[in-house]
Amino acid sequence: MRAQRRPAPFLFQCATALWLYDPEWPELVHPFASAIDTKLPKPPSKVHLMLRYKAPWVEPDIGRGDAKFRTYPKLSIEQWHKKRGLWKD
């Protein structure tokens, strides 16, 4: 996993990072879920990734239908959303 090369915008009042940026992919901005204040539908399933690096005491709450990956999945975030008809241009 690479370290972030540029600091994420940060709200000092509540110690919240807003999004992540990597100059290797300048067209992408990855918002943290905690920074999204738009009402979103409850997802039918979850994706658990980077499980290889979880602390030994962590027990992921993996439900039926959830996808799980030791590292990163083969699909990009964009591909995953497009495959499910959830991509917004």
mmCIF file of C-alpha atoms in Angstrom:
data_model
loop_
_atom_site.group_PDB
_atom_site.id
_atom_site.type_symbol
_atom_site.label_atom_id
_atom_site.label_comp_id
_atom_site.label_asym_id
_atom_site.label_seq_id
_atom_site.Cartn_x
_atom_site.Cartn_y
_atom_site.Cartn_z
ATOM 1 C CA MET A 1 0.000 0.000 0.000
ATOM 2 C CA ARG A 2 1.403 3.409 -0.972
ATOM 3 C CA ALA A 3 1.456 6.337 1.385
ATOM 4 C CA GLN A 4 -0.619 9.289 0.291
ATOM 5 C CA ARG A 5 1.537 11.844 -1.465
ATOM 6 C CA ARG A 6 -0.673 14.832 -0.864
ATOM 7 C CA PRO A 7 -2.529 15.597 2.372
ATOM 8 C CA ALA A 8 -6.279 15.132 2.214
ATOM 9 C CA PRO A 9 -8.480 18.141 2.926
ATOM 10 C CA PHE A 10 -9.129 18.051 6.627
ATOM 11 C CA LEU A 11 -11.731 19.609 8.934
ATOM 12 C CA PHE A 12 -9.821 20.622 12.039
ATOM 13 C CA GLN A 13 -12.996 21.283 14.056
ATOM 14 C CA CYS A 14 -13.967 17.589 14.044
ATOM 15 C CA ALA A 15 -10.710 15.910 12.897
ATOM 16 C CA THR A 16 -12.289 14.507 9.734
ATOM 17 C CA ALA A 17 -10.477 13.811 6.468
ATOM 18 C CA LEU A 18 -12.724 14.493 3.469
ATOM 19 C CA TRP A 19 -11.115 12.761 0.531
ATOM 20 C CA LEU A 20 -7.995 11.056 -0.771
ATOM 21 C CA TYR A 21 -6.042 12.085 -3.867
ATOM 22 C CA ASP A 22 -3.173 10.330 -5.625
ATOM 23 C CA PRO A 23 -1.277 12.185 -8.387
ATOM 24 C CA GLU A 24 -0.784 8.861 -10.153
ATOM 25 C CA TRP A 25 -4.513 9.030 -11.021
ATOM 26 C CA PRO A 26 -5.166 12.790 -11.239
ATOM 27 C CA GLU A 27 -8.695 12.347 -12.615
ATOM 28 C CA LEU A 28 -9.833 10.500 -9.476
ATOM 29 C CA VAL A 29 -10.869 11.785 -6.070
ATOM 30 C CA HIS A 30 -11.933 9.256 -3.442
ATOM 31 C CA PRO A 31 -14.270 10.703 -0.794
ATOM 32 C CA PHE A 32 -14.340 9.115 2.626
ATOM 33 C CA ALA A 33 -17.775 7.661 3.401
ATOM 34 C CA SER A 34 -17.938 9.787 6.555
ATOM 35 C CA ALA A 35 -17.762 12.943 4.393
ATOM 36 C CA ILE A 36 -20.838 12.089 2.272
ATOM 37 C CA ASP A 37 -23.926 13.819 3.621
ATOM 38 C CA THR A 38 -26.285 12.861 0.782
ATOM 39 C CA LYS A 39 -28.921 10.274 1.647
ATOM 40 C CA LEU A 40 -27.952 7.032 -0.030
ATOM 41 C CA PRO A 41 -29.921 3.784 -0.254
ATOM 42 C CA LYS A 42 -28.904 0.929 2.019
ATOM 43 C CA PRO A 43 -26.650 -1.371 -0.009
ATOM 44 C CA PRO A 44 -27.837 -4.967 -0.483
ATOM 45 C CA SER A 45 -24.313 -6.212 0.275
ATOM 46 C CA LYS A 46 -20.871 -4.988 1.322
ATOM 47 C CA VAL A 47 -17.336 -5.343 -0.008
ATOM 48 C CA HIS A 48 -14.593 -6.216 2.476
ATOM 49 C CA LEU A 49 -11.078 -5.653 1.156
ATOM 50 C CA MET A 50 -7.519 -5.679 2.443
ATOM 51 C CA LEU A 51 -8.493 -8.435 4.894
ATOM 52 C CA ARG A 52 -4.922 -9.707 4.721
ATOM 53 C CA TYR A 53 -3.856 -6.643 6.740
ATOM 54 C CA LYS A 54 -6.547 -6.625 9.420
ATOM 55 C CA ALA A 55 -5.457 -6.835 13.036
ATOM 56 C CA PRO A 56 -5.639 -10.396 14.420
ATOM 57 C CA TRP A 57 -8.335 -9.394 16.913
ATOM 58 C CA VAL A 58 -10.654 -7.941 14.233
ATOM 59 C CA GLU A 59 -13.650 -10.115 13.306
ATOM 60 C CA PRO A 60 -15.206 -8.706 10.104
ATOM 61 C CA ASP A 61 -18.996 -8.748 9.986
ATOM 62 C CA ILE A 62 -19.247 -10.546 6.628
ATOM 63 C CA GLY A 63 -22.827 -11.256 5.676
ATOM 64 C CA ARG A 64 -24.355 -13.546 3.089
ATOM 65 C CA GLY A 65 -23.756 -12.048 -0.357
ATOM 66 C CA ASP A 66 -20.847 -9.870 0.798
ATOM 67 C CA ALA A 67 -17.681 -9.926 -1.307
ATOM 68 C CA LYS A 68 -14.362 -10.395 0.480
ATOM 69 C CA PHE A 69 -10.802 -9.895 -0.757
ATOM 70 C CA ARG A 70 -7.415 -10.487 0.860
ATOM 71 C CA THR A 71 -6.076 -7.397 -0.941
ATOM 72 C CA TYR A 72 -7.769 -5.374 -3.709
ATOM 73 C CA PRO A 73 -10.473 -6.743 -6.027
ATOM 74 C CA LYS A 74 -9.764 -6.963 -9.762
ATOM 75 C CA LEU A 75 -12.524 -4.457 -10.593
ATOM 76 C CA SER A 76 -11.839 -0.769 -10.090
ATOM 77 C CA ILE A 77 -14.331 1.305 -8.095
ATOM 78 C CA GLU A 78 -15.706 2.655 -11.385
ATOM 79 C CA GLN A 79 -16.011 -0.829 -12.935
ATOM 80 C CA TRP A 80 -17.747 -2.172 -9.808
ATOM 81 C CA HIS A 81 -20.369 0.601 -9.906
ATOM 82 C CA LYS A 82 -20.901 0.308 -13.681
ATOM 83 C CA LYS A 83 -21.363 -3.483 -13.423
ATOM 84 C CA ARG A 84 -24.194 -2.904 -10.941
ATOM 85 C CA GLY A 85 -25.812 0.012 -12.808
ATOM 86 C CA LEU A 86 -24.849 2.427 -10.037
ATOM 87 C CA TRP A 87 -22.429 4.671 -11.972
ATOM 88 C CA LYS A 88 -23.445 8.342 -12.330
ATOM 89 C CA ASP A 89 -21.739 10.476 -14.984
#
